[in-house]
Amino acid sequence: MTIRLKLLLGFFTLIFVFVVVFFANQSLAQEVLTNTNYLNNSESVIRNSNILHKEMIEMQSGFRGFLLTNQEVFLEPYYEGIKSVPLILIEQKALLSSAQQKSKLDSIYILHKEWVAYSDSLITSKKDTLPEGGKRYQKLFDSKLKMEVGKKLNDKIHEMYTSFDNYEYGVRQERRFVLQKSIKSTRLISIILLLTSVLMGLVSSFYFIRIITTRISTMVNLAEHISQGSFKTLVDSKNDEFTKLLNSLNKMSETLNKNFEELKKKNKELDQFAYVVSHDLKAPLRGISNIISWLEEDHEKDITPEVNQNLILIKGRVLRLENMINGLLEYARIEKTRKGAEQVNINLLIQELKDLLVPPKTVVTIKEDLPIINAEKLHIEQVFANLISNAVKYNNADKPEIIIEYLDLGNYYQFSISDNGPGIDKLYFDKIFEIFQTLQERDAFESTGVGLAIVKKIIEDNKGSINVESMLGTGTKFAFTWPKN
Amino acid sequence: MKEILLIEDDYLDVESVKRALKKIGVKCNLSVAHNGVDGLTALTGNDKISPDLIILDINMPKMNGVEFLNIIKSYYSLKNIKTFILTTSVEEYDKLAIENLGVHGYILKPLDFKKETTDDTRKLLAELLENN
């Protein structure tokens, strides 16, 4: 699966979770709201119920007061009630949702109307019959009031109210409980959903960071290996954007490896070629040399001075060619002479070379105690021998001097060999390291021009480098590096 | 007079060996064959010779030195003849010595009997020819 797809999936999951969280919270809030509304409603119902009940009781008190005192002033709340009770009842009924409560309210209203009819008959008859001694009233008084008709109605109304209120209180209690519960669960569910989404976000972030960083570090690793010359390839089982990069890196590594191997092969072939050619060139040369000496042996007395001069010239050229072939052989044989690195004490090496190569009039100064290095002994010896013998050979100073120093450069040692010879023109700094290149006329100075080429080849084969600093008339300094490992 | 058979295809080397033997004072009858086949003919043909020493080149056309050595080793009458090889490297001699081809010594090309390094060969050659 590609990382892009994974990222998209991750984001979609997160968005989905947030949508779920939103709707869940919404519905939870809705529930809380409904319950709260219901409680508010119930509050109003009970308040109304109380008002209504109070109104009715006041009507009853007014009614009783009038009957006792005949004072019409008592009837004020009574008439007030007749007007307001139906209005409150309508309001109350609109608030109710339970059919049971509604029917209770209806019963109360019926009972109330019954009571109003009863009370009204008594009030009217009392009013009407006041002047004439109240016979009709007396009759009603005896047949209704004394028979507790009103009281019974009132009791019933009271009972209905109690039942109505009890129901309302009960339901309210229930709702309050539900409300509390829903608030609690809302809180809990919100927290859980929040934590879940945060956790999911974190997990997916870490997951993606991990995928990407591990993939990148694989690539970096591979690239590092390649840069260090180990051309390995990696097999990738994943199939994402990085696979393409990895494939490219693998391809690059393979190509580099192929080219590198080819180059190595070519170099080896070249060495082999040089070796074979120079080896085979030696035989006919030796033949020429032999024939010349036989000519000299056989015709010792017949040779004129001119012929002799020419013979000497031939011998000189043959010798030069032989030297060049030997140089080429030596150059080509560098790799063949590799036996394995060992610890080489450069102090001892320089001492030996000094005894072998440096004439007494040349002063050799060794600045520091030279280190012990890990090297192919023959190779490092060739390097120092060539550089020292050059410093001796070309030095035309009255008091020839050679200074040998070294620097510790961490992973490398840097050795330098300086002389006070004639110096080398800057123009030839590169040329002197090429094979068969010499700066002196060959007839004036017998040199094959192989020494520095061999030095450079050995140093570069050992992953070091060599450079030259020189001033005409002042001297020359060759400095080369040699890795510690 | 001692008899030496030289098997060598290169005229220059033949001449060198002749002159070198003369120079170190070996007096002998020197027969020359130019390859292994000619050498065998000289040893087994109608006008056969019985040399005290065979000096043999390794790289030759038709039959090379190694093939020649293998063949004479199988001849009862020839297997006791001393042989020297003409070679450019001591390693080649060592290789043949290990293969037990009955090689008794070597002469390094290019021939130069003046050098100290060939003193051993010179001594061996002189002894060999005198003791026979």
Short mmCIF file of C-alpha atoms in Angstrom, two decimals, chain A residues 266-426:
data_model
loop_
_atom_site.label_atom_id
_atom_site.label_comp_id
_atom_site.label_asym_id
_atom_site.label_seq_id
_atom_site.Cartn_x
_atom_site.Cartn_y
_atom_site.Cartn_z
CA LYS A 266 40.35 -3.12 -17.42
CA ASN A 267 43.06 -1.90 -15.05
CA LYS A 268 44.12 -5.44 -14.38
CA GLU A 269 44.17 -6.17 -18.09
CA LEU A 270 46.21 -3.06 -18.65
CA ASP A 271 48.68 -4.09 -15.96
CA GLN A 272 48.81 -7.56 -17.44
CA PHE A 273 49.26 -6.10 -20.91
CA ALA A 274 52.07 -3.83 -19.78
CA TYR A 275 53.71 -6.73 -18.00
CA VAL A 276 53.48 -9.12 -20.93
CA VAL A 277 54.53 -6.53 -23.48
CA SER A 278 57.53 -5.35 -21.53
CA HIS A 279 58.51 -8.91 -20.66
CA ASP A 280 58.37 -9.95 -24.31
CA LEU A 281 60.12 -6.81 -25.46
CA LYS A 282 63.12 -7.72 -23.36
CA ALA A 283 64.06 -10.86 -25.29
CA PRO A 284 64.82 -9.28 -28.70
CA LEU A 285 66.54 -6.42 -26.94
CA ARG A 286 68.75 -8.89 -25.15
CA GLY A 287 69.41 -10.44 -28.57
CA ILE A 288 70.56 -7.11 -29.99
CA SER A 289 72.74 -6.59 -26.98
CA ASN A 290 74.25 -10.07 -27.40
CA ILE A 291 74.92 -9.55 -31.08
CA ILE A 292 76.72 -6.31 -30.37
CA SER A 293 78.96 -7.96 -27.82
CA TRP A 294 79.66 -10.80 -30.26
CA LEU A 295 80.54 -8.28 -32.94
CA GLU A 296 82.97 -6.72 -30.51
CA GLU A 297 84.37 -10.11 -29.53
CA ASP A 298 84.69 -11.43 -33.08
CA HIS A 299 85.97 -8.28 -34.76
CA GLU A 300 87.97 -6.76 -32.00
CA LYS A 301 90.83 -5.80 -34.31
CA ASP A 302 88.85 -4.74 -37.38
CA ILE A 303 86.64 -2.15 -35.68
CA THR A 304 87.39 1.42 -36.75
CA PRO A 305 86.89 4.27 -34.28
CA GLU A 306 83.78 5.44 -36.19
CA VAL A 307 82.19 2.01 -36.01
CA ASN A 308 83.13 1.79 -32.38
CA GLN A 309 81.45 5.14 -31.71
CA ASN A 310 78.27 3.91 -33.36
CA LEU A 311 78.42 0.66 -31.44
CA ILE A 312 78.64 2.66 -28.22
CA LEU A 313 75.62 4.70 -29.31
CA ILE A 314 73.63 1.51 -30.06
CA LYS A 315 74.56 0.10 -26.68
CA GLY A 316 73.49 3.33 -24.98
CA ARG A 317 70.09 3.28 -26.71
CA VAL A 318 69.66 -0.41 -25.96
CA LEU A 319 70.44 0.28 -22.32
CA ARG A 320 67.94 3.11 -22.23
CA LEU A 321 65.25 0.98 -23.82
CA GLU A 322 66.01 -1.79 -21.37
CA ASN A 323 65.79 0.65 -18.48
CA MET A 324 62.48 1.90 -19.77
CA ILE A 325 61.14 -1.62 -20.16
CA ASN A 326 62.35 -2.45 -16.67
CA GLY A 327 60.63 0.66 -15.40
CA LEU A 328 57.42 -0.29 -17.16
CA LEU A 329 57.72 -3.79 -15.77
CA GLU A 330 58.24 -2.42 -12.31
CA TYR A 331 55.24 -0.11 -12.77
CA ALA A 332 53.08 -2.99 -13.98
CA ARG A 333 54.33 -5.30 -11.27
CA ILE A 334 53.30 -3.07 -8.32
CA GLU A 335 50.12 -5.03 -7.76
CA LYS A 336 51.86 -8.36 -8.26
CA THR A 337 54.32 -7.64 -5.48
CA ARG A 338 51.56 -7.19 -2.90
CA LYS A 339 52.14 -9.60 -0.05
CA GLY A 340 50.02 -8.15 2.73
CA ALA A 341 50.34 -5.11 4.93
CA GLU A 342 52.56 -5.15 7.97
CA GLN A 343 53.76 -2.72 10.64
CA VAL A 344 56.59 -0.73 9.09
CA ASN A 345 58.89 1.38 11.24
CA ILE A 346 59.50 4.41 9.06
CA ASN A 347 62.50 5.50 11.17
CA LEU A 348 64.31 2.27 10.40
CA LEU A 349 63.22 2.36 6.77
CA ILE A 350 64.54 5.88 6.26
CA GLN A 351 67.79 4.96 7.99
CA GLU A 352 68.30 1.99 5.65
CA LEU A 353 67.46 4.06 2.57
CA LYS A 354 69.77 6.80 3.74
CA ASP A 355 72.67 4.37 4.02
CA LEU A 356 71.86 2.96 0.61
CA LEU A 357 71.03 6.03 -1.45
CA VAL A 358 72.43 9.17 0.11
CA PRO A 359 76.08 10.15 -0.41
CA PRO A 360 77.91 11.49 2.64
CA LYS A 361 77.96 15.09 1.49
CA THR A 362 74.17 15.31 1.51
CA VAL A 363 72.71 16.17 4.91
CA VAL A 364 69.50 14.40 5.82
CA THR A 365 67.46 15.96 8.61
CA ILE A 366 64.60 14.00 10.12
CA LYS A 367 62.47 16.51 11.98
CA GLU A 368 60.45 14.23 14.23
CA ASP A 369 60.51 10.69 15.43
CA LEU A 370 58.72 9.09 12.48
CA PRO A 371 55.75 6.80 13.16
CA ILE A 372 55.21 3.10 12.67
CA ILE A 373 52.62 2.65 9.93
CA ASN A 374 50.58 -0.17 8.50
CA ALA A 375 51.69 -0.68 4.91
CA GLU A 376 52.94 -3.03 2.24
CA LYS A 377 56.61 -2.76 3.12
CA LEU A 378 57.97 -2.97 -0.41
CA HIS A 379 55.54 -0.31 -1.60
CA ILE A 380 56.23 2.30 1.08
CA GLU A 381 59.91 1.57 0.61
CA GLN A 382 59.60 2.25 -3.13
CA VAL A 383 57.84 5.52 -2.41
CA PHE A 384 60.51 6.79 -0.02
CA ALA A 385 63.37 5.39 -2.10
CA ASN A 386 62.20 7.15 -5.25
CA LEU A 387 61.55 10.45 -3.53
CA ILE A 388 64.85 10.40 -1.63
CA SER A 389 66.90 9.31 -4.64
CA ASN A 390 65.29 12.05 -6.75
CA ALA A 391 66.17 14.58 -4.06
CA VAL A 392 69.75 13.35 -4.17
CA LYS A 393 70.05 12.78 -7.92
CA TYR A 394 68.90 16.18 -9.14
CA ASN A 395 70.36 18.23 -6.32
CA ASN A 396 73.05 20.56 -7.60
CA ALA A 397 73.48 22.65 -4.44
CA ASP A 398 76.90 22.98 -2.85
CA LYS A 399 75.58 21.63 0.40
CA PRO A 400 72.72 19.34 -0.55
CA GLU A 401 70.09 18.99 2.12
CA ILE A 402 67.08 16.75 2.52
CA ILE A 403 64.45 17.30 5.20
CA ILE A 404 61.99 14.57 6.11
CA GLU A 405 58.96 15.46 8.24
CA TYR A 406 55.54 14.10 9.05
CA LEU A 407 52.18 15.36 10.29
CA ASP A 408 49.43 13.41 12.02
CA LEU A 409 46.18 14.34 10.21
CA GLY A 410 43.83 12.08 12.17
CA ASN A 411 43.00 9.34 9.70
CA TYR A 412 46.13 9.99 7.69
CA TYR A 413 49.81 10.57 8.10
CA GLN A 414 51.35 13.16 5.86
CA PHE A 415 55.01 12.68 5.04
CA SER A 416 57.08 15.24 3.24
CA ILE A 417 60.51 15.16 1.65
CA SER A 418 62.06 18.55 0.87
CA ASP A 419 65.31 19.36 -0.87
CA ASN A 420 67.31 22.48 -1.72
CA GLY A 421 67.76 21.44 -5.35
CA PRO A 422 67.02 23.39 -8.52
CA GLY A 423 63.24 23.30 -8.08
CA ILE A 424 60.55 22.45 -10.60
CA ASP A 425 58.61 24.93 -12.73
CA LYS A 426 54.93 25.08 -11.81
#
